[in-house]
Tab-separated table of C-alpha atoms in Angstrom:
chain	number	residue	atom	x	y	z
A	1	UNK	CA	0.000	0.000	0.000
A	2	UNK	CA	1.568	3.235	-1.111
A	3	UNK	CA	1.462	6.580	0.605
A	4	UNK	CA	-0.348	8.236	-2.280
A	5	UNK	CA	-2.090	5.305	-3.968
A	6	UNK	CA	-4.082	2.564	-2.322
A	7	UNK	CA	-4.733	-0.358	-4.654
A	8	UNK	CA	-8.245	-1.609	-3.976
A	9	UNK	CA	-8.127	-4.589	-6.332
A	10	UNK	CA	-5.564	-6.015	-8.688
A	11	UNK	CA	-7.312	-7.533	-11.679
A	12	UNK	CA	-6.393	-10.860	-13.188
A	13	UNK	CA	-7.507	-10.555	-16.745
A	14	UNK	CA	-4.895	-12.816	-18.328
A	15	UNK	CA	-5.817	-15.605	-15.969
A	16	UNK	CA	-9.362	-15.150	-17.097
A	17	UNK	CA	-8.394	-15.453	-20.729
A	18	UNK	CA	-7.507	-19.075	-20.063
A	19	UNK	CA	-11.012	-19.750	-18.806
A	20	UNK	CA	-13.911	-19.304	-21.217
A	21	UNK	CA	-15.363	-22.608	-20.124
A	22	UNK	CA	-18.949	-21.346	-20.204
A	23	UNK	CA	-19.754	-23.057	-16.935
A	24	UNK	CA	-20.766	-19.877	-15.149
A	25	UNK	CA	-23.313	-20.780	-12.536
A	26	UNK	CA	-25.701	-18.014	-13.423
A	27	UNK	CA	-26.289	-17.238	-17.062
A	28	UNK	CA	-26.362	-13.684	-18.251
A	29	UNK	CA	-29.949	-14.054	-19.284
A	30	UNK	CA	-31.085	-14.559	-15.715
A	31	UNK	CA	-28.935	-11.639	-14.685
A	32	UNK	CA	-30.394	-9.597	-17.513
A	33	UNK	CA	-33.879	-9.901	-16.073
A	34	UNK	CA	-32.496	-8.398	-12.915
A	35	UNK	CA	-29.897	-6.194	-14.456
A	36	UNK	CA	-27.817	-5.836	-17.561
A	37	UNK	CA	-24.380	-5.809	-16.010
A	38	UNK	CA	-22.466	-8.890	-17.102
A	39	UNK	CA	-19.583	-7.927	-14.829
A	40	UNK	CA	-21.521	-8.763	-11.721
A	41	UNK	CA	-21.244	-12.474	-12.122
A	42	UNK	CA	-18.553	-14.552	-10.546
A	43	UNK	CA	-16.447	-17.264	-12.088
A	44	UNK	CA	-16.744	-20.640	-10.427
A	45	UNK	CA	-13.086	-21.346	-11.068
A	46	UNK	CA	-12.062	-18.131	-9.384
A	47	UNK	CA	-14.336	-18.137	-6.419
A	48	UNK	CA	-16.170	-21.401	-6.165
A	49	UNK	CA	-19.498	-19.730	-5.636
A	50	UNK	CA	-21.714	-17.124	-7.149
A	51	UNK	CA	-21.622	-13.623	-5.760
A	52	UNK	CA	-25.333	-13.061	-5.993
A	53	UNK	CA	-26.056	-15.820	-3.522
A	54	UNK	CA	-25.602	-15.389	0.187
B	1	UNK	CA	-6.160	3.049	-20.590
B	2	UNK	CA	-7.218	4.546	-17.273
B	3	UNK	CA	-10.403	6.218	-16.107
B	4	UNK	CA	-10.143	8.821	-13.344
B	5	UNK	CA	-13.377	9.657	-11.572
B	6	UNK	CA	-14.628	11.070	-8.320
B	7	UNK	CA	-17.662	9.916	-6.366
B	8	UNK	CA	-18.794	11.571	-3.150
B	9	UNK	CA	-15.337	13.111	-2.688
B	10	UNK	CA	-13.434	9.856	-3.238
B	11	UNK	CA	-10.855	10.015	-6.056
B	12	UNK	CA	-10.516	6.738	-7.919
B	13	UNK	CA	-8.566	5.421	-10.879
B	14	UNK	CA	-9.774	2.392	-12.796
B	15	UNK	CA	-7.242	0.602	-14.970
B	16	UNK	CA	-9.373	-0.659	-17.825
B	17	UNK	CA	-7.257	-3.468	-19.256
B	18	UNK	CA	-6.251	-5.078	-15.972
B	19	UNK	CA	-9.543	-4.370	-14.168
B	20	UNK	CA	-7.589	-2.867	-11.276
B	21	UNK	CA	-8.943	-0.141	-9.040
B	22	UNK	CA	-6.918	2.403	-7.072
B	23	UNK	CA	-7.794	5.138	-4.625
B	24	UNK	CA	-5.509	8.121	-5.049
B	25	UNK	CA	-4.748	11.341	-3.211
B	26	UNK	CA	-4.981	14.856	-4.659
B	27	UNK	CA	-1.364	14.820	-5.780
B	28	UNK	CA	-1.626	11.648	-7.850
B	29	UNK	CA	-4.999	12.821	-9.132
B	30	UNK	CA	-3.400	15.971	-10.500
B	31	UNK	CA	-0.488	14.068	-12.047
B	32	UNK	CA	-2.731	11.488	-13.729
B	33	UNK	CA	-5.010	14.199	-15.038
B	34	UNK	CA	-2.041	15.970	-16.598
B	35	UNK	CA	-2.132	18.947	-14.248
B	36	UNK	CA	0.887	20.466	-12.569
B	37	UNK	CA	0.794	19.511	-8.878
B	38	UNK	CA	-0.360	22.425	-6.755
B	39	UNK	CA	1.843	24.118	-4.167
B	40	UNK	CA	2.089	22.990	-0.583
B	41	UNK	CA	3.611	19.555	-1.035
B	42	UNK	CA	6.672	18.598	0.978
B	43	UNK	CA	10.007	18.266	-0.788
B	44	UNK	CA	10.221	14.903	-2.541
B	45	UNK	CA	6.481	14.213	-2.384
B	46	UNK	CA	5.884	14.729	-6.090
B	47	UNK	CA	8.822	12.460	-6.876
B	48	UNK	CA	7.474	9.875	-4.446
B	49	UNK	CA	4.017	9.945	-6.077
B	50	UNK	CA	5.494	9.553	-9.555
B	51	UNK	CA	7.516	6.601	-8.280
B	52	UNK	CA	4.351	4.904	-6.970
B	53	UNK	CA	2.672	5.397	-10.333
B	54	UNK	CA	5.662	3.888	-12.108
B	55	UNK	CA	5.716	0.896	-9.757
B	56	UNK	CA	2.087	0.127	-10.479
B	57	UNK	CA	2.688	0.514	-14.190
B	58	UNK	CA	5.518	-2.019	-13.985
B	59	UNK	CA	3.257	-4.374	-12.003
B	60	UNK	CA	0.740	-4.267	-14.843
B	61	UNK	CA	-2.082	-2.712	-12.830
B	62	UNK	CA	-1.879	0.846	-14.157
B	63	UNK	CA	-1.752	1.754	-17.845
B	64	UNK	CA	-1.891	-1.975	-18.627
B	65	UNK	CA	-1.819	-2.655	-22.361
B	66	UNK	CA	-4.899	-3.880	-24.167
B	67	UNK	CA	-4.769	-7.708	-23.858
B	68	UNK	CA	-6.646	-8.126	-27.119
B	69	UNK	CA	-4.737	-7.864	-30.388
B	70	UNK	CA	-7.234	-9.719	-32.508
B	71	UNK	CA	-10.334	-11.455	-31.272
B	72	UNK	CA	-12.275	-14.222	-32.933
B	73	UNK	CA	-15.280	-15.134	-30.809
B	74	UNK	CA	-15.518	-18.872	-30.252
B	75	UNK	CA	-18.551	-20.920	-31.275
B	76	UNK	CA	-20.288	-21.747	-28.026
B	77	UNK	CA	-23.000	-24.294	-27.401
B	78	UNK	CA	-26.402	-23.434	-26.001
B	79	UNK	CA	-26.524	-22.729	-22.279
B	80	UNK	CA	-29.763	-20.920	-21.507
B	81	UNK	CA	-33.335	-20.763	-22.657
B	82	UNK	CA	-35.924	-18.163	-21.838
B	83	UNK	CA	-39.296	-19.883	-22.001
B	84	UNK	CA	-42.145	-17.477	-22.585
B	85	UNK	CA	-44.675	-19.783	-20.983
B	86	UNK	CA	-47.394	-17.123	-21.111
B	87	UNK	CA	-47.936	-14.473	-23.757
B	88	UNK	CA	-50.527	-12.993	-21.506
B	89	UNK	CA	-50.553	-10.906	-18.340
B	90	UNK	CA	-52.834	-10.010	-15.454
B	91	UNK	CA	-51.317	-6.518	-15.175
B	92	UNK	CA	-51.088	-3.679	-17.665
B	93	UNK	CA	-47.714	-2.128	-16.857
B	94	UNK	CA	-47.300	1.045	-18.865
B	95	UNK	CA	-43.647	0.464	-19.705
B	96	UNK	CA	-43.998	-3.217	-20.691
B	97	UNK	CA	-41.702	-3.884	-23.677
B	98	UNK	CA	-43.890	-6.862	-24.588
B	99	UNK	CA	-47.132	-4.904	-25.028
B	100	UNK	CA	-49.063	-6.204	-21.995
B	101	UNK	CA	-47.127	-9.452	-22.300
B	102	UNK	CA	-48.598	-10.368	-25.686
B	103	UNK	CA	-45.602	-9.648	-27.926
B	104	UNK	CA	-47.712	-8.164	-30.656
B	105	UNK	CA	-50.206	-11.029	-30.999
B	106	UNK	CA	-53.155	-12.478	-29.122
B	107	UNK	CA	-52.837	-13.978	-25.651
B	108	UNK	CA	-51.336	-17.477	-25.639
B	109	UNK	CA	-50.022	-20.046	-23.185
B	110	UNK	CA	-47.132	-22.376	-23.986
B	111	UNK	CA	-48.387	-25.982	-24.358
B	112	UNK	CA	-46.606	-28.596	-22.267
B	113	UNK	CA	-45.296	-30.318	-25.410
B	114	UNK	CA	-43.575	-27.136	-26.582
B	115	UNK	CA	-41.920	-26.713	-23.184
B	116	UNK	CA	-40.732	-30.299	-23.089
B	117	UNK	CA	-39.402	-30.098	-26.625
B	118	UNK	CA	-37.517	-26.919	-25.646
B	119	UNK	CA	-35.880	-28.847	-22.803
B	120	UNK	CA	-34.784	-31.571	-25.228
B	121	UNK	CA	-33.377	-28.958	-27.589
B	122	UNK	CA	-31.414	-27.364	-24.747
B	123	UNK	CA	-29.904	-30.706	-23.752
B	124	UNK	CA	-29.123	-31.664	-27.364
B	125	UNK	CA	-27.451	-28.368	-28.226
B	126	UNK	CA	-25.547	-27.822	-24.959
B	127	UNK	CA	-22.482	-29.811	-25.984
B	128	UNK	CA	-20.176	-30.510	-23.058
B	129	UNK	CA	-21.718	-27.823	-20.864
B	130	UNK	CA	-22.928	-29.221	-17.585
B	131	UNK	CA	-24.725	-26.291	-15.939
B	132	UNK	CA	-27.692	-25.061	-17.937
B	133	UNK	CA	-30.348	-22.425	-17.344
B	134	UNK	CA	-34.060	-22.112	-17.966
B	135	UNK	CA	-35.911	-18.897	-17.235
B	136	UNK	CA	-39.693	-18.825	-17.034
B	137	UNK	CA	-40.860	-15.555	-18.454
B	138	UNK	CA	-43.848	-13.928	-20.072
B	139	UNK	CA	-46.171	-12.074	-19.840
B	140	UNK	CA	-46.825	-13.477	-16.448
B	141	UNK	CA	-45.481	-17.045	-16.216
B	142	UNK	CA	-47.640	-17.970	-13.227
B	143	UNK	CA	-50.681	-17.777	-15.530
B	144	UNK	CA	-49.313	-21.088	-16.839
B	145	UNK	CA	-48.134	-22.524	-13.528
B	146	UNK	CA	-49.063	-26.125	-14.376
B	147	UNK	CA	-46.690	-26.065	-17.332
B	148	UNK	CA	-43.972	-24.428	-15.202
B	149	UNK	CA	-44.281	-27.267	-12.698
B	150	UNK	CA	-44.265	-29.883	-15.435
B	151	UNK	CA	-41.171	-28.446	-17.110
B	152	UNK	CA	-39.196	-28.221	-13.852
B	153	UNK	CA	-39.888	-31.864	-13.054
B	154	UNK	CA	-39.333	-33.049	-16.605
B	155	UNK	CA	-36.159	-31.020	-17.138
B	156	UNK	CA	-34.603	-32.128	-13.841
B	157	UNK	CA	-35.157	-35.788	-14.706
B	158	UNK	CA	-33.913	-35.478	-18.271
B	159	UNK	CA	-30.861	-33.430	-17.269
B	160	UNK	CA	-29.890	-35.883	-14.542
B	161	UNK	CA	-30.154	-38.745	-17.032
B	162	UNK	CA	-27.458	-37.138	-19.185
B	163	UNK	CA	-25.253	-35.874	-16.329
B	164	UNK	CA	-26.255	-32.215	-16.461
B	165	UNK	CA	-27.854	-29.708	-14.082
B	166	UNK	CA	-30.474	-27.108	-14.866
B	167	UNK	CA	-31.009	-23.981	-12.778
B	168	UNK	CA	-34.392	-22.293	-13.011
B	169	UNK	CA	-35.416	-18.673	-12.658
B	170	UNK	CA	-38.942	-17.301	-12.659
B	171	UNK	CA	-39.710	-13.637	-13.269
B	172	UNK	CA	-43.108	-12.716	-11.883
B	173	UNK	CA	-45.279	-9.713	-11.083
B	174	UNK	CA	-46.276	-11.452	-7.841
B	175	UNK	CA	-50.065	-11.326	-8.275
B	176	UNK	CA	-50.385	-15.130	-8.176
B	177	UNK	CA	-47.514	-15.790	-5.768
B	178	UNK	CA	-49.540	-17.440	-3.027
B	179	UNK	CA	-48.308	-19.956	-0.442
B	180	UNK	CA	-48.795	-22.961	-2.711
B	181	UNK	CA	-46.806	-21.417	-5.525
B	182	UNK	CA	-44.170	-20.199	-3.065
B	183	UNK	CA	-43.844	-23.681	-1.601
B	184	UNK	CA	-43.137	-25.131	-5.021
B	185	UNK	CA	-40.547	-22.453	-5.879
B	186	UNK	CA	-38.754	-22.942	-2.565
B	187	UNK	CA	-38.790	-26.722	-2.713
B	188	UNK	CA	-37.443	-26.710	-6.258
B	189	UNK	CA	-34.845	-24.014	-5.495
B	190	UNK	CA	-36.179	-21.868	-8.314
B	191	UNK	CA	-34.614	-18.388	-8.403
B	192	UNK	CA	-37.304	-15.728	-8.179
B	193	UNK	CA	-37.250	-12.214	-9.594
B	194	UNK	CA	-40.327	-10.337	-8.359
B	195	UNK	CA	-41.237	-7.021	-9.930
B	196	UNK	CA	-42.114	-4.194	-7.576
B	197	UNK	CA	-41.138	-0.597	-8.219
B	198	UNK	CA	-40.990	0.755	-4.683
B	199	UNK	CA	-43.105	3.461	-3.084
B	200	UNK	CA	-46.890	3.097	-3.544
B	201	UNK	CA	-47.307	6.111	-5.836
B	202	UNK	CA	-44.343	5.089	-7.994
B	203	UNK	CA	-45.490	1.484	-8.314
B	204	UNK	CA	-49.173	2.176	-8.882
B	205	UNK	CA	-48.522	4.783	-11.544
B	206	UNK	CA	-46.747	2.309	-13.824
B	207	UNK	CA	-48.002	-1.138	-12.751
B	208	UNK	CA	-51.825	-1.039	-12.650
B	209	UNK	CA	-54.339	-3.785	-13.334
B	210	UNK	CA	-55.917	-3.823	-16.823
B	211	UNK	CA	-58.844	-1.814	-15.403
B	212	UNK	CA	-56.501	0.782	-13.936
B	213	UNK	CA	-56.363	-0.112	-10.242
B	214	UNK	CA	-53.158	0.119	-8.238
B	215	UNK	CA	-51.414	-3.111	-7.256
B	216	UNK	CA	-48.814	-1.982	-4.731
B	217	UNK	CA	-50.576	-3.210	-1.617
B	218	UNK	CA	-51.281	-6.647	-3.032
B	219	UNK	CA	-47.762	-7.121	-4.410
B	220	UNK	CA	-45.939	-5.874	-1.339
B	221	UNK	CA	-47.909	-8.260	0.865
B	222	UNK	CA	-47.245	-11.180	-1.516
B	223	UNK	CA	-43.575	-10.279	-1.691
B	224	UNK	CA	-43.181	-9.929	2.071
B	225	UNK	CA	-44.861	-13.229	2.703
B	226	UNK	CA	-42.573	-14.973	0.219
B	227	UNK	CA	-39.512	-13.177	1.635
B	228	UNK	CA	-40.357	-14.382	5.144
B	229	UNK	CA	-40.698	-17.955	3.958
B	230	UNK	CA	-37.501	-17.624	1.883
B	231	UNK	CA	-35.624	-16.408	4.993
B	232	UNK	CA	-36.932	-19.297	7.061
B	233	UNK	CA	-36.360	-21.959	4.412
B	234	UNK	CA	-33.659	-24.275	5.647
B	235	UNK	CA	-33.104	-26.307	2.495
B	236	UNK	CA	-31.257	-25.410	-0.672
B	237	UNK	CA	-32.849	-22.361	-2.207
B	238	UNK	CA	-32.420	-20.102	-5.170
B	239	UNK	CA	-31.897	-16.362	-4.937
B	240	UNK	CA	-34.794	-13.994	-4.415
B	241	UNK	CA	-34.567	-10.514	-5.896
B	242	UNK	CA	-37.153	-7.775	-5.889
B	243	UNK	CA	-36.735	-5.900	-9.128
B	244	UNK	CA	-37.949	-2.373	-9.689
B	245	UNK	CA	-38.049	-0.206	-12.753
B	246	UNK	CA	-37.412	3.522	-12.675
B	247	UNK	CA	-38.555	6.151	-15.111
B	248	UNK	CA	-38.258	9.919	-15.323
B	249	UNK	CA	-41.198	10.034	-12.904
B	250	UNK	CA	-38.996	8.722	-10.082
B	251	UNK	CA	-35.535	10.105	-10.689
B	252	UNK	CA	-35.124	9.839	-6.916
B	253	UNK	CA	-35.227	6.045	-7.213
B	254	UNK	CA	-32.751	5.802	-4.325
B	255	UNK	CA	-35.850	6.462	-2.203
B	256	UNK	CA	-37.414	3.335	-3.724
B	257	UNK	CA	-34.337	1.284	-2.816
B	258	UNK	CA	-34.627	2.660	0.724
B	259	UNK	CA	-38.337	1.888	0.807
B	260	UNK	CA	-37.822	-1.714	-0.294
B	261	UNK	CA	-34.805	-2.209	1.979
B	262	UNK	CA	-36.745	-0.863	4.979
B	263	UNK	CA	-39.473	-3.381	4.175
B	264	UNK	CA	-36.916	-6.118	4.774
B	265	UNK	CA	-36.031	-7.166	1.233
B	266	UNK	CA	-32.355	-8.067	1.146
B	267	UNK	CA	-31.712	-8.326	-2.607
B	268	UNK	CA	-32.831	-5.419	-4.730
B	269	UNK	CA	-32.390	-4.352	-8.323
B	270	UNK	CA	-33.760	-1.218	-9.963
B	271	UNK	CA	-33.531	-0.834	-13.738
B	272	UNK	CA	-34.040	2.195	-15.973
B	273	UNK	CA	-36.489	2.640	-18.839
B	274	UNK	CA	-34.670	4.384	-21.651
B	275	UNK	CA	-36.764	5.790	-24.465
B	276	UNK	CA	-37.503	9.150	-25.998
B	277	UNK	CA	-40.729	7.887	-27.561
B	278	UNK	CA	-42.879	8.308	-24.465
B	279	UNK	CA	-43.273	10.656	-21.527
B	280	UNK	CA	-41.719	8.344	-18.912
B	281	UNK	CA	-38.497	7.142	-20.628
B	282	UNK	CA	-35.170	8.582	-19.475
B	283	UNK	CA	-33.541	11.204	-21.659
B	284	UNK	CA	-30.321	13.130	-21.876
B	285	UNK	CA	-31.534	15.873	-19.556
B	286	UNK	CA	-32.223	13.289	-16.812
B	287	UNK	CA	-28.673	11.943	-16.651
B	288	UNK	CA	-27.399	14.297	-13.969
B	289	UNK	CA	-30.319	13.427	-11.667
B	290	UNK	CA	-29.810	9.705	-12.338
B	291	UNK	CA	-26.136	9.955	-11.445
B	292	UNK	CA	-26.911	11.784	-8.196
B	293	UNK	CA	-29.541	9.190	-7.288
B	294	UNK	CA	-26.962	6.387	-7.681
B	295	UNK	CA	-24.562	8.313	-5.459
B	296	UNK	CA	-27.195	8.769	-2.750
B	297	UNK	CA	-28.108	5.118	-3.086
B	298	UNK	CA	-24.441	4.221	-2.582
B	299	UNK	CA	-24.296	6.131	0.705
B	300	UNK	CA	-27.486	4.440	1.928
B	301	UNK	CA	-26.083	1.041	0.914
B	302	UNK	CA	-22.774	1.703	2.674
B	303	UNK	CA	-24.506	2.961	5.819
B	304	UNK	CA	-26.346	-0.345	6.002
B	305	UNK	CA	-23.085	-2.254	5.441
B	306	UNK	CA	-21.437	-0.343	8.306
B	307	UNK	CA	-24.378	-1.243	10.529
B	308	UNK	CA	-23.955	-4.924	9.634
B	309	UNK	CA	-27.243	-5.169	7.732
B	310	UNK	CA	-26.264	-5.198	4.093
B	311	UNK	CA	-29.085	-4.967	1.552
B	312	UNK	CA	-27.652	-6.054	-1.756
B	313	UNK	CA	-28.134	-3.856	-4.795
B	314	UNK	CA	-27.534	-5.800	-7.973
B	315	UNK	CA	-25.617	-3.045	-9.762
B	316	UNK	CA	-23.093	-2.764	-6.962
B	317	UNK	CA	-22.158	-6.431	-7.263
B	318	UNK	CA	-19.281	-5.853	-9.668
B	319	UNK	CA	-16.687	-8.537	-9.070
B	320	UNK	CA	-13.324	-7.294	-10.310
B	321	UNK	CA	-11.105	-10.106	-9.090
B	322	UNK	CA	-13.388	-13.093	-9.432
B	323	UNK	CA	-15.777	-12.049	-12.163
B	324	UNK	CA	-16.465	-13.536	-15.543
B	325	UNK	CA	-13.635	-14.640	-17.798
B	326	UNK	CA	-12.386	-12.478	-20.647
B	327	UNK	CA	-14.310	-14.264	-23.428
B	328	UNK	CA	-17.512	-13.659	-21.532
B	329	UNK	CA	-16.636	-10.041	-20.785
B	330	UNK	CA	-16.134	-9.436	-24.490
B	331	UNK	CA	-19.231	-11.179	-25.750
B	332	UNK	CA	-21.818	-10.205	-23.195
B	333	UNK	CA	-24.970	-12.172	-22.646
B	334	UNK	CA	-24.536	-14.727	-25.432
B	335	UNK	CA	-27.879	-13.883	-27.062
B	336	UNK	CA	-28.418	-15.705	-30.344
B	337	UNK	CA	-25.924	-18.441	-29.590
B	338	UNK	CA	-25.528	-19.457	-25.930
B	339	UNK	CA	-28.902	-17.973	-25.084
B	340	UNK	CA	-32.196	-18.207	-26.996
B	341	UNK	CA	-35.762	-17.224	-26.245
B	342	UNK	CA	-38.720	-19.484	-26.976
B	343	UNK	CA	-42.095	-17.914	-27.747
B	344	UNK	CA	-45.264	-19.585	-26.433
B	345	UNK	CA	-45.742	-21.389	-29.759
B	346	UNK	CA	-42.142	-22.639	-29.846
B	347	UNK	CA	-40.650	-20.065	-32.238
B	348	UNK	CA	-37.022	-19.251	-31.456
B	349	UNK	CA	-35.554	-15.750	-31.148
B	350	UNK	CA	-32.078	-14.521	-30.147
B	351	UNK	CA	-33.398	-13.066	-26.879
B	352	UNK	CA	-36.568	-12.357	-24.922
B	353	UNK	CA	-36.623	-8.689	-25.893
B	354	UNK	CA	-36.869	-9.596	-29.574
B	355	UNK	CA	-39.697	-12.129	-29.307
B	356	UNK	CA	-42.401	-11.281	-31.835
B	357	UNK	CA	-40.053	-9.391	-34.185
B	358	UNK	CA	-40.531	-11.135	-37.541
B	359	UNK	CA	-37.024	-10.354	-38.764
B	360	UNK	CA	-35.457	-12.089	-35.764
B	361	UNK	CA	-37.158	-15.487	-36.080
B	362	UNK	CA	-34.425	-18.106	-36.229
B	363	UNK	CA	-36.365	-21.385	-36.095
B	364	UNK	CA	-38.501	-23.338	-33.671
B	365	UNK	CA	-38.070	-25.972	-30.993
B	366	UNK	CA	-39.281	-28.780	-33.261
B	367	UNK	CA	-36.975	-28.166	-36.228
B	368	UNK	CA	-34.200	-26.283	-34.457
B	369	UNK	CA	-32.332	-23.191	-35.637
B	370	UNK	CA	-32.794	-22.789	-39.389
B	371	UNK	CA	-31.276	-19.333	-39.733
B	372	UNK	CA	-27.586	-19.158	-38.925
B	373	UNK	CA	-27.049	-15.624	-40.202
B	374	UNK	CA	-28.730	-13.917	-37.249
B	375	UNK	CA	-26.974	-15.990	-34.549
B	376	UNK	CA	-23.641	-15.361	-36.283
B	377	UNK	CA	-24.264	-11.615	-36.366
B	378	UNK	CA	-24.961	-11.629	-32.617
B	379	UNK	CA	-21.834	-13.639	-31.884
B	380	UNK	CA	-19.760	-11.251	-33.972
B	381	UNK	CA	-21.139	-8.222	-32.106
B	382	UNK	CA	-18.477	-8.308	-29.383
B	383	UNK	CA	-16.901	-5.304	-27.682
B	384	UNK	CA	-14.054	-4.935	-30.180
B	385	UNK	CA	-16.439	-5.053	-33.142
B	386	UNK	CA	-18.387	-2.050	-31.857
B	387	UNK	CA	-16.834	1.274	-32.688
B	388	UNK	CA	-18.427	3.002	-29.701
B	389	UNK	CA	-17.200	0.365	-27.251
B	390	UNK	CA	-13.553	-0.132	-28.240
B	391	UNK	CA	-12.371	3.075	-26.601
B	392	UNK	CA	-14.847	3.072	-23.695
B	393	UNK	CA	-13.416	2.606	-20.190
B	394	UNK	CA	-16.461	0.528	-19.175
B	395	UNK	CA	-16.197	-1.996	-22.019
B	396	UNK	CA	-15.178	-4.995	-19.898
B	397	UNK	CA	-17.822	-4.309	-17.263
B	398	UNK	CA	-20.847	-3.791	-19.494
B	399	UNK	CA	-19.648	-6.123	-22.285
B	400	UNK	CA	-20.987	-3.914	-25.017
B	401	UNK	CA	-24.435	-3.509	-23.550
B	402	UNK	CA	-27.702	-5.071	-24.588
B	403	UNK	CA	-27.956	-6.114	-28.257
B	404	UNK	CA	-31.733	-5.839	-28.221
B	405	UNK	CA	-31.607	-2.422	-26.570
B	406	UNK	CA	-29.253	-1.224	-29.304
B	407	UNK	CA	-31.470	-2.638	-32.044
B	408	UNK	CA	-34.722	-1.296	-30.642
B	409	UNK	CA	-33.336	2.256	-30.474
B	410	UNK	CA	-30.823	2.399	-33.339
B	411	UNK	CA	-31.958	-0.532	-35.522
B	412	UNK	CA	-28.384	-1.774	-35.288
B	413	UNK	CA	-27.030	-4.258	-32.725
B	414	UNK	CA	-23.536	-2.800	-33.262
B	415	UNK	CA	-24.611	0.684	-32.210
B	416	UNK	CA	-25.334	0.861	-28.471
B	417	UNK	CA	-27.988	3.163	-27.115
B	418	UNK	CA	-26.224	6.394	-26.109
B	419	UNK	CA	-28.428	7.116	-23.085
B	420	UNK	CA	-28.180	3.545	-21.799
B	421	UNK	CA	-24.393	3.792	-22.087
B	422	UNK	CA	-24.321	7.007	-20.051
B	423	UNK	CA	-26.483	5.454	-17.330
B	424	UNK	CA	-24.325	2.325	-17.330
B	425	UNK	CA	-21.166	4.387	-16.859
B	426	UNK	CA	-22.737	6.413	-14.036
B	427	UNK	CA	-23.808	3.332	-12.125
B	428	UNK	CA	-20.501	1.545	-12.747
B	429	UNK	CA	-18.590	4.503	-11.333
B	430	UNK	CA	-20.796	4.312	-8.262
B	431	UNK	CA	-20.374	0.534	-8.056
B	432	UNK	CA	-16.581	0.894	-8.185
B	433	UNK	CA	-16.776	3.534	-5.483
B	434	UNK	CA	-18.802	1.159	-3.307
B	435	UNK	CA	-16.260	-1.577	-3.996
B	436	UNK	CA	-13.416	0.729	-2.915
B	437	UNK	CA	-15.121	1.879	0.272
B	438	UNK	CA	-16.179	-1.641	1.246
B	439	UNK	CA	-12.739	-3.095	0.602
B	440	UNK	CA	-10.939	-0.356	2.538
B	441	UNK	CA	-13.486	-0.671	5.338
B	442	UNK	CA	-12.731	-4.392	5.591
B	443	UNK	CA	-8.969	-3.752	5.575
B	444	UNK	CA	-9.302	-1.160	8.308
B	445	UNK	CA	-11.484	-3.452	10.429
B	446	UNK	CA	-8.980	-6.270	9.986
B	447	UNK	CA	-6.109	-3.976	11.064
B	448	UNK	CA	-8.022	-2.871	14.155
B	449	UNK	CA	-8.723	-6.482	15.119
B	450	UNK	CA	-5.062	-7.411	14.617
């Protein structure tokens, strides 16, 4: 953590490029009925669960 | 590419191509915005700030290069079906994109055989995918509850027989959501999206019965009853979202979030209506008010988080470090290829918003997809194929926006709706702000405990 810059999150986009498995737990179409933000879904490989579920 | 923005006094920098987020002080803010640092800094401070910037650049989390040189979207098998089990509705919502749920034709219910055949088509065309999705939609799907029940049972059995799983979602206006229906949805772990717009006046204005009566009181009582049972349900259960819609009549929609949250709902989404063809659709002149409403909503959300009673707001659920993979971020919802909509009579369309549009018919559940041109055009409409998206800082978070929304406004799926884009960027800035505050709050709490 720097004195002038605090990094909140470090992305991992290259790691994601290797994924593309299409096994996302929630499809975008369900999300679309609630919202249209694809970015609010989680990857099972990354997290093991879906963010929209408690 | 970076995007510098300020929300509620918090200065943030989003690194587009690494999806990294940084909170910066005034000095770094000035440097990154190309301004000469103001006076009053201690000797060496400017140098120190520049050094931090350079370190992050070297680490690949600031000014990261575009990871995409060329992109060829992969062919992907079918994953999701939207089943329009009822082209009919018991409400007459004024903003309904489906024309009172009828999609431009007479009222119709999906026969059981069409639903079952759709399930078979999903299984046949899903390739090696194991987790599949079916969404019951309409109109009002509970007008055809018997077929919903039949399809859930049938699909579960058929999927299990071939080693797959199907998740179900039902989008309802809540009028018919009684205890018996609720029991079924809970037992079968069906995800539920229930439409309610918020405060009584806001809801009743846009979501009346066909004879013009308000429905707020009925829906709120149905929704609360289901929410109580959902909270108490001890078995596996799906998610339960209340989903509102805001128009230019309630630009203070943060008050509707507050209203629903105070009622005890714990998962809330509120979506805009964008259109210049009617008196309630959001327009350019509403954007400032919309942005302020998201910022107020963020403070309300964070206040609840600090009090240990988080009420989730769907648009703040941006997951930067565990979100979708790059191929998904570039291609969006998968409409036309991974996702199809099935009309009540079995006709196939690229997505639910295009059901009933003659020029988007691509086949039917009995004969399959017989038009490959339309699905291919949807697949090709990824972020890097859209001129307006390539240079947008939000491209990986909105994935190029809604194809149908672009078509319905601009008659071109490659040309996103300008107003929708502006709203998306405003709410993403707020979502990133929430992410920053929440993360730093957690770090600070952890430090205190240690």
